């Protein structure tokens, strides 16, 4: 393996470890899961609409929390490190700037993928809990709630006994307990009887979740690229602005793109988040066609590549004053 | 103090007519931080950049590390451009503020930097063990760096600067934040590194530290070099003399010597008792107390240079 590849993995791993040791990352992850776990219990009497409410609500939580997490990690990982001088120490070592920048993004993306995987398992469990109107499926609700509480207990015990950091261990415990809860509930029906794995999970949600994950990755790339030149507040503000503009671009720009050249250019330049929010297609027996997921994926990958090229160029000649 | 290296010694770093202008958001010149400076650092010497805050020391260092790009002038480090990764492979750098990754332990921090230099696991383990012994943080190897006092963070910063056994060690305010004991240990370490043939470039505004360890210095003010030379050349007062008498001099002998001086000079000479400097006195007291109490200030260094640093530079 070449030195550049080793350095890439070293920095990506460090970025991921550093990110999951930050209290805000765990707090966001745990809060999102707890909200998703409580949603079917709160919305259990909604005249048969509870599945839709729980599905839309929990995917909404995932989307918003993922965007905040991605933007926060990008700022903490690059803007703050530039300001505090950590980047100057790392870049004084024999490492190419392009390797450093791309590895930073890879580390952040890895944590976001873990977040998305955990959240999607929680969404599947939660939607199953709300599947029958007026009846709570405790065989899926209880493991999910226990996983959330258990992570705090395991993290605390590891910290007390082994003196290892609480936050990262609680984060990883949450992920592992969630996986256990997901597998366990997958084999047990609502009466506690054994069944074929996943018979009660609505796996159509995974395609909607994958698209949301892509959106989160795109916004994280945008944040990392902006963080090369801007400090935390301008980066977060710009990301927020681009998120809202992209969310409304169909309405404000899309309908004028046929008649206005400016509107058309702006429409294509802005990330269109509507491509990634297709939860409504899951109503009734509907599903998201594989072709659509593929096209949206290709859009995300191209957009992401473009943003990262911009980020690399900005970082290449950046002067590290901190 | 180690003797100044001979004039023929290899040049490790060279700056000629170096200028750095910082620009504002609109690309207009904002500050001329470094203004036409020229200097050389020779192999095996301890070279000090001395100056008040804002004099251009850190900017010069950052240009030597390829972190900032010179506006104009010539700059070579280890016969290459400072941007070259091959240059950086032979340089160790301690930043002015030791902001490392706060959620990593000392051990993880050093492993991380070791991996960037392509050191294998065995090399990293050996070096980390020796470095933690050397800086006195063996007991804190599993503590996260964010919990460290400023002095401890400074020590771990120093350890990461030495993990690659560098030929050129660049230290920005190396004693900042350290207690007098820590300052002395760092100064001893710098002297020991120089004796092993390493080249050290340091910046400081602490005059006593620079005087203690540097072979040559450049004094910067407002981005310009105001004076440069060996400590001896710059500080010696050639038209004044100091006479030191033996310690065991009897009072009548002293009286005769003074009478002789008075008769030759025709004037009264200044006479007083020599004093220890405060650092020396403080260290004696602490050394005495250390014999009674085991642990001091969160760090207990081994006082031995890490053995892998002992090899002469290639």
Coordinates of C-alpha atoms in Angstrom, one line a residue, chain A residues 1-321:
Chain A
X1 CA 0.0 0.0 0.0
X2 CA 1.5 3.4 -0.9
X3 CA 2.2 6.0 1.8
X4 CA -0.5 8.3 0.4
X5 CA -3.1 5.6 0.8
X6 CA -2.0 4.8 4.3
X7 CA -2.1 8.4 5.2
X8 CA -5.6 8.7 3.7
X9 CA -6.9 5.9 5.9
X10 CA -5.0 7.2 9.0
X11 CA -6.6 10.6 8.7
X12 CA -10.0 9.3 7.7
X13 CA -9.9 6.9 10.7
X14 CA -8.8 9.7 13.0
X15 CA -11.5 12.1 11.7
X16 CA -14.1 9.4 12.4
X17 CA -12.8 8.6 15.9
X18 CA -12.5 12.3 16.7
X19 CA -16.1 12.9 15.5
X20 CA -17.7 10.1 17.5
X21 CA -15.9 11.3 20.6
X22 CA -17.5 14.7 20.3
X23 CA -20.5 14.9 22.7
X24 CA -22.7 16.7 20.2
X25 CA -22.4 13.7 17.7
X26 CA -23.6 11.2 20.3
X27 CA -26.3 13.6 21.7
X28 CA -27.7 14.1 18.2
X29 CA -27.6 10.4 17.4
X30 CA -29.2 9.4 20.7
X31 CA -31.8 12.1 20.6
X32 CA -32.9 11.2 17.1
X33 CA -33.2 7.5 18.0
X34 CA -35.2 8.3 21.2
X35 CA -37.6 10.6 19.3
X36 CA -38.0 7.9 16.6
X37 CA -38.6 5.3 19.4
X38 CA -41.2 7.5 21.1
X39 CA -43.0 8.5 18.0
X40 CA -45.3 5.4 17.6
X41 CA -46.2 5.6 21.3
X42 CA -47.3 9.2 21.0
X43 CA -49.1 8.7 17.6
X44 CA -50.8 5.4 18.3
X45 CA -54.4 6.9 18.1
X46 CA -54.4 8.7 14.8
X47 CA -57.3 7.0 13.0
X48 CA -55.2 4.5 11.1
X49 CA -52.7 7.1 9.8
X50 CA -50.1 6.3 12.5
X51 CA -47.8 4.3 10.1
X52 CA -47.6 7.2 7.7
X53 CA -47.1 9.7 10.5
X54 CA -44.4 7.6 12.1
X55 CA -42.6 6.8 8.8
X56 CA -42.7 10.5 7.6
X57 CA -41.8 11.8 11.0
X58 CA -38.9 9.5 11.7
X59 CA -37.4 9.9 8.3
X60 CA -37.8 13.7 8.8
X61 CA -35.9 13.4 12.1
X62 CA -33.2 11.4 10.3
X63 CA -32.9 14.0 7.5
X64 CA -32.7 17.1 9.8
X65 CA -30.4 15.4 12.4
X66 CA -28.2 14.1 9.6
X67 CA -27.8 17.5 8.0
X68 CA -27.0 19.1 11.4
X69 CA -24.5 16.3 12.2
X70 CA -22.8 16.5 8.8
X71 CA -22.5 20.3 8.9
X72 CA -21.3 20.3 12.6
X73 CA -18.7 17.6 11.9
X74 CA -17.4 19.5 8.9
X75 CA -16.9 22.6 10.9
X76 CA -15.5 20.9 13.9
X77 CA -13.2 18.9 11.7
X78 CA -11.8 21.6 9.5
X79 CA -12.8 25.2 10.5
X80 CA -12.0 24.6 14.1
X81 CA -8.8 22.7 13.4
X82 CA -7.6 25.5 11.1
X83 CA -8.5 28.1 13.8
X84 CA -6.8 26.2 16.6
X85 CA -3.7 25.3 14.7
X86 CA -4.2 21.5 14.6
X87 CA -4.2 21.6 10.8
X88 CA -0.8 23.4 10.8
X89 CA 0.7 20.6 12.8
X90 CA -0.7 17.9 10.6
X91 CA 0.2 19.7 7.3
X92 CA 3.8 20.2 8.6
X93 CA 4.1 16.4 8.2
X94 CA 4.8 14.8 4.8
X95 CA 1.2 14.7 3.6
X96 CA -0.3 16.1 0.4
X97 CA -3.1 18.6 1.0
X98 CA -5.4 16.7 -1.4
X99 CA -5.0 13.5 0.7
X100 CA -5.7 15.4 3.8
X101 CA -8.8 17.1 2.5
X102 CA -10.4 13.9 0.9
X103 CA -9.5 11.8 4.0
X104 CA -11.3 14.4 6.2
X105 CA -14.4 14.0 4.1
X106 CA -14.1 10.2 4.0
X107 CA -14.0 10.2 7.9
X108 CA -17.0 12.4 8.2
X109 CA -18.9 10.3 5.5
X110 CA -18.1 7.1 7.4
X111 CA -19.7 8.5 10.6
X112 CA -22.7 9.7 8.7
X113 CA -23.1 6.3 7.1
X114 CA -23.0 4.7 10.6
X115 CA -25.6 7.3 11.7
X116 CA -27.8 6.6 8.7
X117 CA -27.6 2.8 9.3
X118 CA -28.5 3.1 12.9
X119 CA -31.3 5.5 12.3
X120 CA -32.8 3.4 9.5
X121 CA -32.9 0.4 11.8
X122 CA -34.7 2.5 14.3
X123 CA -37.2 3.7 11.7
X124 CA -37.9 0.1 10.6
X125 CA -38.5 -0.9 14.2
X126 CA -40.6 2.2 14.9
X127 CA -42.8 1.8 11.8
X128 CA -43.4 -1.9 12.8
X129 CA -44.4 -0.7 16.3
X130 CA -47.1 1.5 14.8
X131 CA -48.2 -1.0 12.1
X132 CA -51.5 -1.9 13.8
X133 CA -53.9 1.0 14.7
X134 CA -54.6 1.3 18.4
X135 CA -52.2 -1.6 19.3
X136 CA -48.5 -1.1 20.2
X137 CA -46.1 -3.8 19.1
X138 CA -44.1 -4.0 22.3
X139 CA -41.8 -6.8 20.8
X140 CA -40.3 -4.1 18.6
X141 CA -40.7 -1.0 20.8
X142 CA -39.1 -2.5 23.9
X143 CA -35.8 -3.6 22.2
X144 CA -35.5 -0.2 20.6
X145 CA -36.0 1.7 23.9
X146 CA -33.7 -0.7 25.7
X147 CA -31.0 -0.2 23.1
X148 CA -31.2 3.6 23.7
X149 CA -31.1 3.4 27.5
X150 CA -28.5 0.5 27.4
X151 CA -26.0 2.6 25.4
X152 CA -25.8 5.1 28.2
X153 CA -25.3 2.3 30.8
X154 CA -22.7 0.5 28.7
X155 CA -20.8 3.7 28.0
X156 CA -20.9 4.7 31.6
X157 CA -19.7 1.2 32.8
X158 CA -16.8 1.2 30.2
X159 CA -15.8 4.7 31.4
X160 CA -15.9 3.7 35.1
X161 CA -14.2 0.3 34.8
X162 CA -11.8 0.7 31.9
X163 CA -11.4 4.6 32.1
X164 CA -12.1 4.7 28.3
X165 CA -14.0 7.8 26.9
X166 CA -17.7 7.7 27.6
X167 CA -19.0 9.4 24.4
X168 CA -17.4 7.2 21.7
X169 CA -18.1 4.0 23.6
X170 CA -21.7 5.0 24.2
X171 CA -22.0 5.9 20.4
X172 CA -20.6 2.5 19.4
X173 CA -22.7 0.7 22.0
X174 CA -25.8 2.4 20.7
X175 CA -25.0 1.1 17.3
X176 CA -24.3 -2.4 18.5
X177 CA -27.4 -2.6 20.8
X178 CA -29.5 -1.2 18.0
X179 CA -28.3 -3.9 15.6
X180 CA -29.1 -6.6 18.3
X181 CA -32.5 -5.1 18.8
X182 CA -33.1 -5.1 15.1
X183 CA -32.1 -8.7 14.6
X184 CA -34.0 -9.9 17.7
X185 CA -37.2 -8.1 16.8
X186 CA -36.8 -9.3 13.2
X187 CA -37.2 -12.9 14.4
X188 CA -40.2 -12.3 16.8
X189 CA -43.7 -11.4 15.8
X190 CA -46.1 -9.1 17.7
X191 CA -47.2 -12.1 19.9
X192 CA -43.7 -13.1 20.8
X193 CA -43.6 -16.1 18.5
X194 CA -40.7 -16.9 16.3
X195 CA -41.0 -16.0 12.6
X196 CA -39.0 -15.7 9.4
X197 CA -36.5 -12.7 9.7
X198 CA -38.0 -9.3 8.8
X199 CA -41.5 -10.4 7.9
X200 CA -42.9 -7.4 9.7
X201 CA -40.3 -4.9 8.6
X202 CA -41.4 -2.5 5.7
X203 CA -38.1 -2.7 3.7
X204 CA -39.4 -0.2 1.1
X205 CA -38.3 2.4 3.6
X206 CA -34.7 1.5 2.9
X207 CA -34.8 3.1 -0.6
X208 CA -36.3 6.3 0.8
X209 CA -33.6 6.2 3.6
X210 CA -30.8 5.7 1.1
X211 CA -31.8 8.8 -0.8
X212 CA -31.9 10.8 2.4
X213 CA -28.4 9.4 3.2
X214 CA -27.2 10.7 -0.1
X215 CA -28.6 14.1 0.6
X216 CA -26.8 14.1 4.0
X217 CA -23.5 13.2 2.3
X218 CA -23.9 15.9 -0.3
X219 CA -24.5 18.6 2.3
X220 CA -21.6 17.3 4.4
X221 CA -19.3 17.7 1.3
X222 CA -20.6 21.2 0.8
X223 CA -19.9 22.0 4.5
X224 CA -16.3 20.5 4.3
X225 CA -15.6 22.5 1.1
X226 CA -16.9 25.8 2.5
X227 CA -15.0 25.1 5.8
X228 CA -11.7 25.3 3.9
X229 CA -12.1 29.1 3.6
X230 CA -14.8 30.1 6.1
X231 CA -15.1 29.8 9.9
X232 CA -17.9 27.9 11.6
X233 CA -20.7 30.5 11.7
X234 CA -20.4 31.5 8.0
X235 CA -20.1 27.9 7.0
X236 CA -23.2 26.9 8.9
X237 CA -25.2 29.9 7.7
X238 CA -24.3 29.3 4.0
X239 CA -25.1 25.6 4.4
X240 CA -28.5 26.5 5.9
X241 CA -29.1 29.0 3.1
X242 CA -28.2 26.5 0.4
X243 CA -30.4 23.8 2.1
X244 CA -33.5 26.1 2.0
X245 CA -32.8 27.4 -1.5
X246 CA -32.3 23.9 -2.8
X247 CA -35.4 22.7 -1.0
X248 CA -37.5 25.4 -2.7
X249 CA -35.7 25.6 -6.0
X250 CA -38.4 23.6 -7.8
X251 CA -40.9 26.3 -6.8
X252 CA -38.8 29.4 -7.2
X253 CA -36.5 28.5 -10.1
X254 CA -37.9 25.3 -11.7
X255 CA -41.1 26.9 -13.0
X256 CA -39.1 29.8 -14.5
X257 CA -36.3 27.8 -15.9
X258 CA -38.0 27.5 -19.3
X259 CA -38.2 31.2 -19.8
X260 CA -35.2 32.6 -17.9
X261 CA -31.6 31.8 -18.6
X262 CA -30.6 32.9 -15.1
X263 CA -33.2 30.8 -13.4
X264 CA -32.2 27.8 -15.5
X265 CA -28.5 28.2 -14.5
X266 CA -29.3 28.7 -10.9
X267 CA -31.7 25.8 -10.9
X268 CA -29.0 23.4 -12.2
X269 CA -26.3 24.8 -9.9
X270 CA -28.2 24.5 -6.7
X271 CA -28.5 21.1 -5.1
X272 CA -32.2 20.0 -5.5
X273 CA -33.1 18.3 -2.2
X274 CA -36.5 17.4 -3.5
X275 CA -34.9 14.6 -5.5
X276 CA -33.9 13.0 -2.2
X277 CA -37.2 13.4 -0.3
X278 CA -39.6 10.9 -1.9
X279 CA -41.2 9.5 1.2
X280 CA -44.7 10.3 -0.1
X281 CA -44.2 7.6 -2.8
X282 CA -44.4 5.0 0.0
X283 CA -48.1 5.8 0.7
X284 CA -50.4 2.7 0.4
X285 CA -48.6 0.0 -1.4
X286 CA -46.4 2.4 -3.4
X287 CA -42.7 2.0 -3.7
X288 CA -39.8 3.9 -5.1
X289 CA -38.7 2.5 -8.5
X290 CA -35.1 1.2 -8.6
X291 CA -34.4 3.3 -11.7
X292 CA -35.3 6.5 -9.8
X293 CA -33.0 5.6 -6.9
X294 CA -30.2 4.9 -9.4
X295 CA -30.7 8.3 -11.2
X296 CA -30.9 10.2 -7.9
X297 CA -27.7 8.3 -6.8
X298 CA -25.9 9.3 -10.0
X299 CA -27.0 12.9 -9.5
X300 CA -25.7 12.8 -5.9
X301 CA -22.4 11.3 -6.9
X302 CA -21.8 13.8 -9.6
X303 CA -22.8 16.7 -7.4
X304 CA -20.6 15.4 -4.6
X305 CA -17.6 15.0 -6.9
X306 CA -18.0 18.5 -8.2
X307 CA -18.2 20.0 -4.7
X308 CA -15.2 18.0 -3.6
X309 CA -13.1 19.2 -6.6
X310 CA -14.0 22.7 -5.6
X311 CA -13.0 22.0 -2.0
X312 CA -9.7 20.5 -3.1
X313 CA -8.9 23.5 -5.2
X314 CA -9.8 25.9 -2.3
X315 CA -7.7 23.9 0.2
X316 CA -4.7 23.5 -2.1
X317 CA -3.6 27.1 -1.9
X318 CA -5.1 27.9 1.5
X319 CA -2.7 29.7 3.8
X320 CA -2.7 28.1 7.2
X321 CA -2.4 31.0 9.5

